XYZ file of N, CA and C in Angstrom:
816
model
N -4.336 -79.198 2.490
C -2.925 -79.386 1.953
C -1.898 -78.400 2.816
N -0.874 -79.117 3.169
C 0.138 -78.325 4.146
C 1.377 -78.108 3.292
N 1.885 -77.117 3.190
C 3.200 -76.963 2.385
C 4.268 -76.083 3.425
N 5.344 -76.099 2.911
C 6.512 -75.480 3.654
C 7.116 -74.410 2.659
N 7.338 -73.222 3.373
C 8.050 -72.265 2.577
C 9.584 -72.435 2.594
N 10.339 -71.718 1.737
C 11.818 -71.832 1.780
C 12.438 -71.723 3.112
N 13.371 -72.416 3.574
C 14.036 -72.293 4.914
C 14.749 -71.003 4.896
N 15.026 -70.171 3.842
C 15.510 -68.968 3.810
C 14.727 -67.982 4.720
N 13.375 -68.110 4.458
C 12.361 -67.134 5.204
C 12.257 -67.650 6.646
N 12.373 -68.980 6.934
C 12.426 -69.447 8.270
C 10.974 -69.109 8.980
N 10.012 -69.253 8.342
C 8.670 -68.925 8.807
C 7.885 -70.095 9.317
N 8.379 -71.302 9.128
C 7.638 -72.577 9.713
C 6.527 -72.846 8.655
N 5.605 -73.557 9.403
C 4.492 -74.298 8.615
C 3.355 -73.151 8.207
N 3.023 -73.423 6.988
C 1.681 -72.602 6.468
C 0.797 -73.422 5.858
N -0.346 -73.002 5.578
C -1.274 -73.789 4.997
C -1.892 -73.270 3.749
N -2.431 -73.988 2.820
C -3.103 -73.536 1.650
C -4.388 -74.211 1.697
N -5.470 -73.470 1.676
C -6.832 -74.167 1.637
C -7.441 -73.755 0.331
N -8.553 -73.165 0.312
C -9.234 -72.935 -1.059
C -8.826 -71.611 -1.505
N -7.408 -71.349 -1.832
C -6.945 -70.129 -2.289
C -6.289 -70.201 -3.532
N -6.145 -69.149 -4.185
C -5.338 -69.308 -5.525
C -3.911 -69.830 -5.278
N -3.407 -70.447 -6.332
C -2.052 -71.174 -6.138
C -0.847 -70.256 -5.622
N -1.086 -69.065 -5.740
C 0.079 -68.084 -5.363
C -0.139 -67.688 -3.978
N -1.193 -68.185 -3.243
C -1.459 -67.719 -1.963
C -1.255 -68.585 -0.806
N -0.482 -68.221 0.257
C -0.451 -69.104 1.491
C -0.635 -68.342 2.673
N -1.006 -69.139 3.745
C -1.271 -68.425 5.092
C -0.067 -68.831 5.868
N 0.409 -67.510 6.483
C 1.569 -67.747 7.578
C 0.950 -67.745 8.908
N 1.576 -68.566 9.735
C 1.178 -68.827 10.915
C 1.991 -67.710 12.051
N 1.353 -66.618 12.268
C 1.894 -65.562 13.043
C 0.800 -65.311 14.193
N 1.078 -65.592 15.320
C 0.211 -65.510 16.584
C -0.517 -64.088 16.593
N -1.797 -64.080 16.737
C -2.514 -62.879 16.875
C -2.842 -62.226 15.599
N -2.491 -62.703 14.389
C -2.697 -62.079 13.170
C -3.067 -63.110 12.070
N -3.859 -62.603 11.105
C -4.301 -63.504 9.967
C -3.690 -63.025 8.840
N -2.642 -63.638 8.475
C -1.600 -63.272 7.466
C -1.546 -64.272 6.337
N -1.804 -63.395 5.183
C -1.663 -64.309 3.972
C -0.515 -63.633 3.049
N 0.226 -64.709 2.391
C 1.354 -64.169 1.646
C 1.188 -64.497 0.229
N 1.202 -63.500 -0.810
C 0.892 -63.673 -2.141
C 2.153 -63.515 -2.924
N 2.368 -64.187 -3.897
C 3.495 -64.038 -4.896
C 3.573 -62.775 -5.456
N 2.334 -62.312 -5.965
C 2.275 -60.967 -6.660
C 0.871 -60.439 -6.698
N 0.748 -59.111 -6.559
C -0.654 -58.505 -6.482
C -0.483 -57.233 -7.114
N -1.511 -56.585 -7.515
C -1.385 -55.099 -7.982
C -1.057 -54.273 -6.774
N -1.812 -54.127 -5.744
C -1.622 -53.463 -4.627
C -2.247 -54.215 -3.436
N -1.494 -54.320 -2.242
C -2.075 -55.054 -1.150
C -3.357 -54.296 -0.557
N -3.143 -52.899 -0.659
C -4.276 -52.129 -0.077
C -5.474 -52.525 -0.916
N -5.345 -52.303 -2.137
C -6.569 -52.509 -3.177
C -7.105 -53.788 -2.959
N -6.227 -54.853 -2.882
C -6.697 -56.109 -2.627
C -7.561 -56.416 -1.339
N -6.932 -55.806 -0.263
C -7.683 -55.883 1.030
C -9.136 -55.031 0.793
N -9.246 -54.053 0.185
C -10.420 -53.331 0.022
C -11.521 -54.215 -0.822
N -10.926 -54.875 -1.836
C -11.769 -55.841 -2.594
C -12.271 -56.894 -1.872
N -11.435 -57.631 -1.153
C -11.821 -58.825 -0.347
C -12.993 -58.318 0.843
N -12.727 -57.143 1.446
C -13.533 -56.715 2.415
C -14.993 -56.482 1.899
N -14.967 -56.264 0.754
C -16.219 -55.949 -0.024
C -17.120 -57.138 -0.231
N -16.328 -58.284 -0.338
C -17.068 -59.576 -0.702
C -16.882 -60.655 0.527
N -16.230 -60.408 1.561
C -15.867 -61.214 2.590
C -15.922 -60.633 3.885
N -16.402 -61.367 4.994
C -16.273 -60.848 6.395
C -14.805 -60.999 6.891
N -13.967 -60.266 6.481
C -12.608 -60.476 6.863
C -12.329 -60.067 8.550
N -11.504 -60.787 9.198
C -11.462 -60.632 10.587
C -10.472 -59.303 10.904
N -10.633 -58.765 12.056
C -9.755 -57.556 12.389
C -8.479 -58.221 12.288
N -7.256 -57.414 12.125
C -5.894 -57.707 11.913
C -5.567 -58.777 10.901
N -6.251 -58.555 9.760
C -5.848 -59.365 8.578
C -4.921 -58.703 7.895
N -3.768 -59.520 7.491
C -2.602 -58.956 6.879
C -2.392 -59.613 5.468
N -2.186 -58.849 4.485
C -1.752 -59.357 3.140
C -0.169 -58.885 3.125
N 0.591 -59.830 2.677
C 1.985 -59.476 2.190
C 2.370 -59.978 0.996
N 2.993 -59.142 0.013
C 3.274 -59.692 -1.272
C 4.834 -59.599 -1.517
N 5.275 -60.561 -2.392
C 6.590 -60.648 -2.795
C 6.839 -59.520 -3.694
N 5.913 -59.189 -4.564
C 6.171 -58.043 -5.485
C 4.633 -57.445 -5.691
N 4.708 -56.030 -5.855
C 3.383 -55.412 -6.221
C 3.578 -54.760 -7.620
N 2.626 -54.908 -8.419
C 2.672 -54.455 -9.811
C 2.000 -52.981 -10.002
N 1.266 -52.626 -8.960
C 0.556 -51.323 -9.048
C 0.684 -50.735 -7.572
N 1.816 -50.937 -6.823
C 2.018 -50.368 -5.656
C 2.170 -49.033 -5.662
N 1.766 -48.273 -4.492
C 1.857 -46.801 -4.552
C 1.921 -46.282 -3.076
N 2.583 -45.124 -3.075
C 2.802 -44.435 -1.720
C 1.773 -43.291 -1.710
N 2.112 -42.281 -0.678
C 1.454 -41.175 -0.518
C 1.161 -40.324 -1.845
N 0.040 -39.589 -2.080
C 0.036 -38.685 -3.381
C 0.089 -39.224 -4.518
N -0.275 -40.738 -4.371
C -0.356 -41.588 -5.614
C 1.082 -41.862 -6.313
N 2.073 -41.578 -5.606
C 3.415 -41.895 -6.059
C 3.585 -43.445 -6.213
N 4.354 -43.894 -7.269
C 4.459 -45.440 -7.283
C 5.516 -45.784 -6.286
N 5.265 -46.982 -5.709
C 6.060 -47.578 -4.835
C 6.457 -49.077 -5.362
N 7.657 -49.130 -5.999
C 8.134 -50.497 -6.465
C 9.310 -50.904 -5.766
N 9.556 -52.203 -6.166
C 10.713 -52.995 -5.468
C 10.898 -54.244 -6.144
N 12.114 -54.921 -6.351
C 12.370 -56.152 -6.914
C 11.675 -57.164 -6.209
N 11.102 -58.368 -6.758
C 10.463 -59.408 -6.226
C 11.252 -60.002 -4.994
N 10.606 -60.142 -3.917
C 11.047 -60.861 -2.884
C 12.170 -59.953 -1.929
N 12.523 -58.824 -2.305
C 13.553 -58.200 -1.835
C 13.016 -57.291 -0.474
N 11.773 -56.817 -0.573
C 11.452 -55.900 0.444
C 10.152 -56.288 1.183
N 9.737 -55.634 2.200
C 8.590 -55.896 2.936
C 7.418 -54.894 2.355
N 6.289 -55.653 1.640
C 5.237 -54.994 0.964
C 4.070 -55.620 1.695
N 3.359 -54.815 2.572
C 2.177 -55.326 3.229
C 1.229 -54.293 3.609
N -0.056 -54.814 3.861
C -1.196 -54.082 4.243
C -1.887 -54.698 5.394
N -2.390 -53.981 6.410
C -3.072 -54.430 7.680
C -4.384 -53.872 7.778
N -5.393 -54.845 8.031
C -6.823 -54.390 8.131
C -7.054 -54.242 9.715
N -7.503 -53.032 9.958
C -8.238 -52.940 11.300
C -9.683 -52.652 11.265
N -10.330 -53.585 11.782
C -11.971 -53.537 11.830
C -12.395 -52.506 12.802
N -13.645 -51.919 12.650
C -14.202 -51.044 13.721
C -14.809 -51.812 14.638
N -15.053 -51.404 15.925
C -14.453 -50.178 16.336
C -12.820 -50.143 16.552
N -12.198 -49.085 16.025
C -10.855 -48.907 16.093
C -10.418 -47.714 16.766
N -9.041 -47.444 16.974
C -8.609 -46.212 17.399
C -8.747 -45.301 16.284
N -8.652 -43.991 16.651
C -8.414 -42.942 15.518
C -7.379 -43.379 14.541
N -7.708 -43.275 13.150
C -6.792 -43.658 12.134
C -5.500 -43.228 12.441
N -5.336 -41.857 12.779
C -3.995 -41.335 12.958
C -3.237 -42.142 14.060
N -3.759 -42.603 15.117
C -3.197 -43.308 15.920
C -2.799 -44.660 15.621
N -3.522 -45.224 14.879
C -3.219 -46.568 14.141
C -1.901 -46.401 13.230
N -1.822 -45.065 12.533
C -0.566 -45.073 11.624
C 0.472 -44.790 12.660
N 0.345 -44.115 13.668
C 1.435 -43.824 14.577
C 1.945 -45.347 15.206
N 0.993 -46.017 15.457
C 1.427 -47.364 15.957
C 2.239 -48.331 15.055
N 1.699 -48.348 13.719
C 2.483 -49.000 12.650
C 3.796 -48.383 12.558
N 3.952 -47.125 12.366
C 5.308 -46.513 12.133
C 6.196 -46.841 13.435
N 5.709 -46.774 14.710
C 6.509 -47.033 15.653
C 6.964 -48.607 15.718
N 5.995 -49.488 15.196
C 6.281 -50.834 15.089
C 7.524 -51.065 14.108
N 7.532 -50.299 13.207
C 8.712 -50.442 12.125
C 10.108 -50.040 12.811
N 9.958 -49.008 13.538
C 11.159 -48.533 14.285
C 11.467 -49.668 15.229
N 10.656 -50.288 15.938
C 10.951 -51.352 16.911
C 11.602 -52.618 16.199
N 10.897 -52.908 14.943
C 11.431 -53.945 14.131
C 12.916 -53.729 13.721
N 13.147 -52.565 13.347
C 14.447 -52.071 12.705
C 15.510 -52.354 14.052
N 15.132 -51.900 15.144
C 15.847 -52.013 16.488
C 16.112 -53.495 16.648
N 15.104 -54.392 16.490
C 15.157 -55.715 16.829
C 16.496 -56.282 15.927
N 16.580 -55.797 14.751
C 17.645 -56.390 13.918
C 19.041 -55.437 14.121
N 18.980 -54.802 15.170
C 20.295 -53.905 15.545
C 20.536 -52.873 14.615
N 19.494 -52.394 14.007
C 19.552 -51.140 13.069
C 19.395 -49.908 13.837
N 20.373 -49.101 14.045
C 20.141 -47.828 14.840
C 19.891 -46.632 14.074
N 19.612 -45.375 14.729
C 19.449 -44.126 14.163
C 18.115 -44.009 13.291
N 17.219 -44.894 13.821
C 15.890 -45.019 12.950
C 15.030 -44.105 13.728
N 14.378 -43.212 13.017
C 13.519 -42.223 13.411
C 12.176 -42.036 12.619
N 11.417 -41.036 13.020
C 10.345 -40.849 12.074
C 10.257 -39.354 11.602
N 9.582 -39.240 10.529
C 9.461 -37.829 9.891
C 8.077 -37.697 9.521
N 7.408 -36.473 10.125
C 6.061 -36.482 9.895
C 5.638 -36.542 8.395
N 4.491 -37.148 8.206
C 3.606 -37.693 9.123
C 4.005 -38.971 9.738
N 4.392 -39.975 8.596
C 4.814 -41.264 9.032
C 5.786 -41.891 8.308
N 6.749 -41.143 7.771
C 7.927 -41.804 7.110
C 8.829 -42.323 8.104
N 9.416 -43.510 7.809
C 10.576 -44.022 8.648
C 11.801 -43.547 8.021
N 12.694 -43.012 8.863
C 13.914 -42.461 8.233
C 15.117 -42.882 8.985
N 16.277 -42.995 8.405
C 17.596 -43.171 9.188
C 18.340 -41.866 9.176
N 18.795 -41.241 10.436
C 19.306 -40.070 10.523
C 20.722 -40.251 10.054
N 21.292 -39.356 9.233
C 22.767 -39.622 8.947
C 23.587 -38.728 9.996
N 24.810 -39.092 9.938
C 25.751 -38.320 10.867
C 25.882 -36.903 10.417
N 26.267 -36.031 11.445
C 26.334 -34.660 11.159
C 27.284 -34.307 10.058
N 28.282 -35.191 10.007
C 29.481 -34.971 8.951
C 29.001 -35.613 7.590
N 27.871 -36.144 7.494
C 27.649 -36.805 6.233
C 27.423 -35.730 5.086
N 28.137 -35.944 3.969
C 27.888 -34.951 2.695
C 26.564 -35.120 2.045
N 25.822 -35.989 2.383
C 24.553 -36.195 1.794
C 23.517 -35.619 2.611
N 22.206 -36.019 2.210
C 21.114 -35.378 3.022
C 21.192 -35.688 4.430
N 20.429 -34.992 5.350
C 20.532 -35.245 6.811
C 19.927 -36.578 7.072
N 18.926 -37.017 6.184
C 18.334 -38.327 6.496
C 18.074 -39.131 5.156
N 17.881 -40.388 5.190
C 17.388 -41.175 4.050
C 16.230 -42.075 4.479
N 15.216 -42.273 3.485
C 13.951 -42.959 3.768
C 14.228 -44.350 3.826
N 13.613 -44.982 4.836
C 13.600 -46.367 5.063
C 12.200 -47.082 4.705
N 11.080 -46.330 5.015
C 9.853 -46.913 4.848
C 8.905 -45.950 4.811
N 7.693 -46.204 4.131
C 6.425 -45.318 4.001
C 5.206 -45.969 4.194
N 4.243 -45.241 4.199
C 2.852 -45.772 4.720
C 1.824 -45.202 3.754
N 0.682 -45.788 3.591
C -0.438 -45.261 3.032
C -1.685 -45.864 3.769
N -2.580 -45.055 4.005
C -3.739 -45.573 4.809
C -5.019 -45.190 3.823
N -6.029 -46.254 4.106
C -7.282 -46.088 3.360
C -8.398 -46.457 4.423
N -9.354 -45.548 4.339
C -10.570 -45.706 5.087
C -11.737 -46.384 4.236
N -12.264 -47.475 4.620
C -13.340 -48.117 3.862
C -14.680 -47.676 4.255
N -15.577 -48.235 3.573
C -17.062 -47.618 3.695
C -17.608 -48.011 5.175
N -17.077 -49.134 5.600
C -17.560 -49.617 6.776
C -17.005 -48.966 8.059
N -15.984 -48.034 7.968
C -15.256 -47.654 8.963
C -13.748 -48.306 9.225
N -13.595 -49.424 8.553
C -12.422 -49.981 8.833
C -11.185 -49.204 8.341
N -10.026 -49.470 8.723
C -8.867 -48.753 8.272
C -7.697 -49.824 7.756
N -7.244 -49.535 6.690
C -6.189 -50.476 6.014
C -4.936 -49.516 5.966
N -3.838 -50.082 6.628
C -2.614 -49.408 6.425
C -1.690 -50.133 5.793
N -1.139 -49.724 4.685
C -0.132 -50.318 3.796
C 1.284 -49.773 4.139
N 2.184 -50.554 4.018
C 3.570 -50.019 4.319
C 4.501 -50.808 3.292
N 5.554 -49.994 3.012
C 6.683 -50.668 2.108
C 7.793 -50.324 2.968
N 8.648 -51.250 3.303
C 9.885 -51.320 4.129
C 10.967 -51.821 3.390
N 11.903 -51.141 3.076
C 13.198 -51.405 2.275
C 13.978 -52.491 3.229
N 14.005 -53.675 2.769
C 14.633 -54.511 3.624
C 16.082 -54.920 2.839
N 16.079 -55.375 1.655
C 17.427 -55.778 0.831
C 17.631 -54.797 -0.249
N 16.606 -53.981 -0.577
C 16.895 -52.992 -1.687
C 16.325 -51.706 -1.476
N 16.838 -50.644 -2.066
C 16.290 -49.430 -1.918
C 16.637 -48.540 -3.152
N 15.548 -47.673 -3.544
C 15.867 -46.837 -4.661
C 16.844 -45.803 -4.310
N 17.170 -45.095 -5.415
C 18.303 -44.068 -5.260
C 17.698 -42.931 -4.364
N 18.571 -42.643 -3.362
C 18.276 -41.647 -2.475
C 17.651 -42.130 -1.046
N 17.365 -43.425 -1.050
C 16.812 -44.110 0.090
C 17.938 -45.137 0.753
N 17.424 -45.834 1.770
C 18.248 -46.751 2.282
C 17.492 -48.095 2.655
N 18.113 -49.039 3.171
C 17.498 -50.336 3.482
C 18.194 -50.868 4.718
N 17.283 -51.779 5.383
C 17.887 -52.503 6.585
C 19.123 -53.234 6.484
N 19.204 -53.983 5.239
C 20.502 -54.732 4.895
C 21.551 -53.926 4.680
N 21.393 -52.794 4.050
C 22.645 -51.707 3.915
C 23.138 -51.221 5.167
N 22.292 -51.210 6.236
C 22.818 -50.720 7.479
C 23.404 -51.820 8.366
N 22.514 -52.915 8.321
C 23.038 -54.118 9.076
C 24.249 -54.673 8.495
N 24.440 -54.655 7.185
C 25.718 -55.182 6.470
C 25.441 -56.619 6.078
N 24.269 -57.017 6.166
C 23.861 -58.497 5.739
C 22.394 -58.573 5.229
N 22.049 -59.500 4.379
C 20.675 -59.637 4.041
C 19.747 -60.000 5.113
N 18.523 -59.619 5.056
C 17.470 -59.987 5.968
C 16.231 -60.564 5.264
N 15.584 -61.272 5.975
C 14.217 -62.001 5.489
C 13.181 -60.946 5.617
N 12.460 -60.676 4.496
C 11.244 -59.639 4.734
C 10.139 -60.329 5.766
N 10.012 -61.609 5.580
C 9.035 -62.207 6.524
C 9.476 -62.235 8.022
N 10.849 -62.407 8.231
C 11.156 -62.219 9.701
C 11.006 -60.880 10.238
N 11.252 -59.826 9.339
C 11.024 -58.428 9.691
C 9.531 -58.216 9.991
N 8.616 -58.819 9.068
C 7.144 -58.728 9.286
C 6.924 -59.439 10.697
N 7.416 -60.528 11.109
C 7.071 -61.055 12.424
C 7.405 -60.079 13.399
N 8.643 -59.422 13.446
C 9.054 -58.624 14.469
C 8.175 -57.364 14.479
N 7.832 -56.798 13.319
C 6.841 -55.756 13.074
C 5.594 -55.855 13.854
N 4.894 -57.105 13.580
C 3.684 -57.476 14.064
C 3.565 -57.897 15.458
N 4.785 -58.381 16.013
C 4.949 -58.498 17.416
C 4.938 -57.319 18.129
N 5.722 -56.309 17.776
C 5.680 -54.958 18.425
C 4.532 -54.185 18.260
N 3.693 -54.520 17.166
C 2.458 -53.800 16.799
C 1.602 -54.210 17.770
N 1.393 -55.599 17.917
C 0.495 -56.237 19.012
C 0.568 -55.654 20.416
N 1.872 -55.288 20.840
C 2.098 -54.632 22.206
C 1.620 -53.225 22.201
N 1.810 -52.473 20.968
C 1.526 -51.195 20.849
C 0.106 -50.824 20.776
N -0.645 -51.697 20.275
C -2.093 -51.592 20.261
C -2.986 -51.661 21.385
N -2.293 -52.077 22.451
C -2.902 -52.038 23.866
C -2.620 -50.739 24.620
N -1.728 -49.911 23.960
C -1.452 -48.516 24.623
C -2.649 -47.739 24.618
N -2.852 -46.759 25.336
C -3.814 -45.629 25.301
C -3.415 -44.716 24.136
N -4.345 -44.017 23.637
C -4.044 -43.100 22.515
C -3.090 -42.010 23.024
N -3.274 -41.565 24.359
C -2.270 -40.655 24.860
C -0.834 -41.107 24.895
N -0.794 -42.422 25.382
C 0.682 -43.070 25.339
C 1.231 -43.157 24.033
N 0.332 -43.624 22.847
C 0.736 -43.603 21.603
C 1.181 -42.394 21.124
N 0.474 -41.228 21.459
C 0.884 -39.978 20.948
C 2.284 -39.599 21.563
N 2.390 -39.873 22.861
C 3.656 -39.646 23.517
C 4.825 -40.221 22.939
N 4.704 -41.580 22.711
C 5.693 -42.340 22.032
C 5.927 -41.843 20.557
N 5.184 -41.465 19.751
C 5.173 -40.954 18.430
C 5.942 -39.672 18.449
N 5.512 -38.771 19.453
C 6.452 -37.570 19.562
C 7.816 -37.692 20.019
N 8.158 -38.722 20.819
C 9.360 -39.124 21.259
C 10.277 -39.348 20.080
N 9.665 -40.110 19.047
C 10.554 -40.608 17.899
C 10.436 -39.728 16.754
N 9.658 -38.592 16.947
C 9.486 -37.864 15.870
C 10.515 -36.792 15.672
N 11.488 -37.119 14.645
C 12.665 -36.024 14.486
C 12.165 -34.686 13.966
N 11.105 -34.621 13.445
C 10.498 -33.318 12.795
C 10.444 -32.225 13.829
N 10.119 -32.517 15.110
C 9.897 -31.370 16.025
C 11.192 -30.792 16.370
N 11.094 -29.458 16.330
C 12.417 -28.659 16.583
C 13.193 -28.338 15.598
N 12.837 -28.763 14.389
C 13.667 -28.721 13.223
C 13.106 -27.557 12.359
N 13.993 -26.992 11.379
C 13.626 -26.024 10.433
C 13.102 -26.948 9.288
N 11.877 -26.535 8.879
C 11.295 -27.451 7.756
C 10.669 -26.602 6.647
N 10.416 -27.348 5.578
C 9.591 -26.691 4.461
C 8.519 -27.787 4.164
N 7.176 -27.189 4.435
C 6.007 -28.159 4.141
C 5.520 -27.900 2.922
N 5.529 -28.826 1.960
C 5.051 -28.667 0.571
C 3.630 -29.134 0.664
N 2.861 -28.294 0.125
C 1.294 -28.606 0.206
C 0.811 -29.113 -1.101
N -0.284 -29.947 -1.058
C -0.928 -30.534 -2.346
C -1.204 -29.322 -3.325
N -1.452 -28.138 -2.983
C -1.740 -26.896 -3.765
C -0.615 -26.353 -4.383
N 0.608 -27.006 -4.141
C 1.821 -26.517 -4.826
C 2.420 -25.344 -3.992
N 1.832 -24.819 -2.964
C 2.413 -23.889 -2.034
C 3.238 -24.471 -1.106
N 4.175 -23.790 -0.459
C 5.105 -24.115 0.588
C 5.155 -23.127 1.623
N 5.207 -23.684 2.911
C 5.481 -22.828 4.196
C 6.857 -23.348 4.863
N 7.708 -22.353 5.145
C 8.996 -22.629 5.728
C 8.833 -22.179 7.170
N 9.307 -22.811 8.011
C 9.436 -22.362 9.503
C 10.027 -23.437 10.278
N 9.753 -23.181 11.691
C 10.258 -24.329 12.708
C 9.090 -25.167 13.058
N 9.148 -26.500 13.082
C 8.201 -27.538 13.484
C 8.119 -27.327 15.079
N 7.155 -27.049 15.709
C 7.252 -26.909 17.156
C 6.301 -27.883 17.763
N 5.562 -28.557 17.175
C 4.864 -29.771 17.754
C 3.861 -30.448 17.129
N 3.202 -31.482 17.513
C 2.174 -32.340 16.862
C 1.043 -32.130 17.816
N -0.259 -31.868 17.317
C -1.447 -31.858 18.130
C -1.813 -33.254 18.339
N -2.743 -33.440 19.346
C -3.318 -34.682 19.837
C -4.019 -35.463 18.432
N -4.474 -34.700 17.551
C -5.154 -35.271 16.365
C -4.124 -35.522 15.116
N -2.859 -35.233 15.448
C -1.708 -35.404 14.520
C -1.380 -34.372 13.609
N -2.021 -33.042 13.812
C -1.595 -31.935 12.987
C -0.186 -31.508 13.235
N 0.430 -31.166 12.178
C 1.870 -30.661 12.446
C 1.819 -29.070 12.723
N 2.529 -28.662 13.786
C 2.419 -27.071 14.041
C 3.746 -26.563 13.689
N 3.630 -25.613 12.804
C 4.841 -24.936 12.322
C 4.687 -23.344 12.630
N 5.936 -22.834 13.047
C 5.750 -21.365 13.353
C 6.913 -20.795 12.130
N 6.179 -19.909 11.280
C 6.919 -19.402 10.211
C 7.761 -18.231 10.596
N 8.532 -17.533 9.610
C 9.368 -16.334 9.929
C 8.571 -15.178 10.418
N 7.401 -15.071 10.277
C 6.624 -14.001 10.718
C 5.933 -14.336 12.207
N 6.366 -15.403 12.712
C 5.797 -15.921 14.071
C 4.321 -16.378 13.875
N 3.900 -16.650 12.817
C 2.607 -17.105 12.599
C 2.504 -18.668 12.588
N 1.660 -19.129 13.551
C 1.552 -20.664 13.584
C 0.673 -21.345 12.481
N 1.130 -22.346 11.766
C 0.357 -22.930 10.877
C 0.050 -24.523 11.352
N -0.992 -25.002 11.023
C -1.295 -26.428 11.411
C -1.589 -27.196 10.182
N -0.903 -28.254 10.017
C -1.075 -29.035 8.736
C -1.556 -30.536 9.000
N -2.591 -30.834 8.248
C -2.958 -32.406 8.267
C -2.385 -33.170 7.142
N -1.800 -32.486 6.157
C -1.280 -33.240 5.054
C -0.220 -32.326 4.386
N 0.676 -32.968 3.646
C 1.660 -32.206 3.113
C 3.027 -33.086 3.039
N 4.127 -32.753 2.367
C 5.385 -33.347 2.237
C 6.262 -32.387 3.141
N 6.967 -32.890 4.071
C 7.958 -32.276 4.938
C 9.283 -32.484 4.532
N 10.180 -31.403 4.379
C 11.567 -31.552 3.987
C 12.291 -30.916 5.351
N 13.164 -31.718 5.951
C 14.083 -31.304 6.911
C 15.044 -30.452 6.415
N 15.295 -29.237 6.833
C 16.307 -28.311 6.384
C 17.466 -28.244 7.194
N 18.609 -28.339 6.753
C 19.811 -28.200 7.538
C 19.983 -26.760 8.122
N 19.628 -25.838 7.272
C 19.655 -24.314 7.749
C 18.572 -23.533 6.976
N 18.242 -22.543 7.412
C 17.206 -21.654 6.678
C 17.591 -21.485 5.271
N 16.802 -21.887 4.360
C 16.801 -21.866 3.003
C 17.559 -22.944 2.227
N 18.009 -23.904 3.057
C 18.597 -25.210 2.422
C 17.708 -26.221 2.221
N 17.994 -27.177 1.275
C 17.054 -28.188 1.052
C 17.652 -29.675 1.441
């Protein structure tokens, strides 16, 4: 059976085979993309399907709404139905180092934003996509545009989920539409993202790391790193190691290396 989605999404022909009635396949070259009306979590659903089916590399699930979406540190990630891009991407082994795959997806989101003429988009360690505010802004120095969550499966596959604010954003964050000044189609943003990601995945790990560092606004800034243990370290971010660790020099000139934690960019020492 062949069906067509709303022309508002402008995604062209899709097919529905032996899948649930809320599930359609999108034709995006180089990717195996399925669109769902609603799901608990696209990451969890990919894990479940991988346990029961031989899913191909570059399988993508995208949902209009997630009822149990989450971000890093088990924070809830919610959005009104159909307003934002909520998707997960499966990379089957052998793959690049998981950290480099995360870098590639983050860079692809930046490229997709630029495709729709949204500027001042940058990265905050480890993989938040942010919009840098002007120096005269009375608000925070940056606002969040997108976040990511990675899952390693038992067979060594990597699933990277991302939520990109397209037409709606929670308080304190921003969206592509708010910056562009008009609504955007989440599926068209997905198309741009996957096109850029396809090109990035042929880069060497060294080249990906260099591109990531170039777009990483955290380096050179005064930061506070809030650790899962509830401790915090304040200092200047001086670099990122090849395996993705953030390097911070504190006030006592001691270098710390972090593989996890929440980073706050500080306007000045002691500011939040």
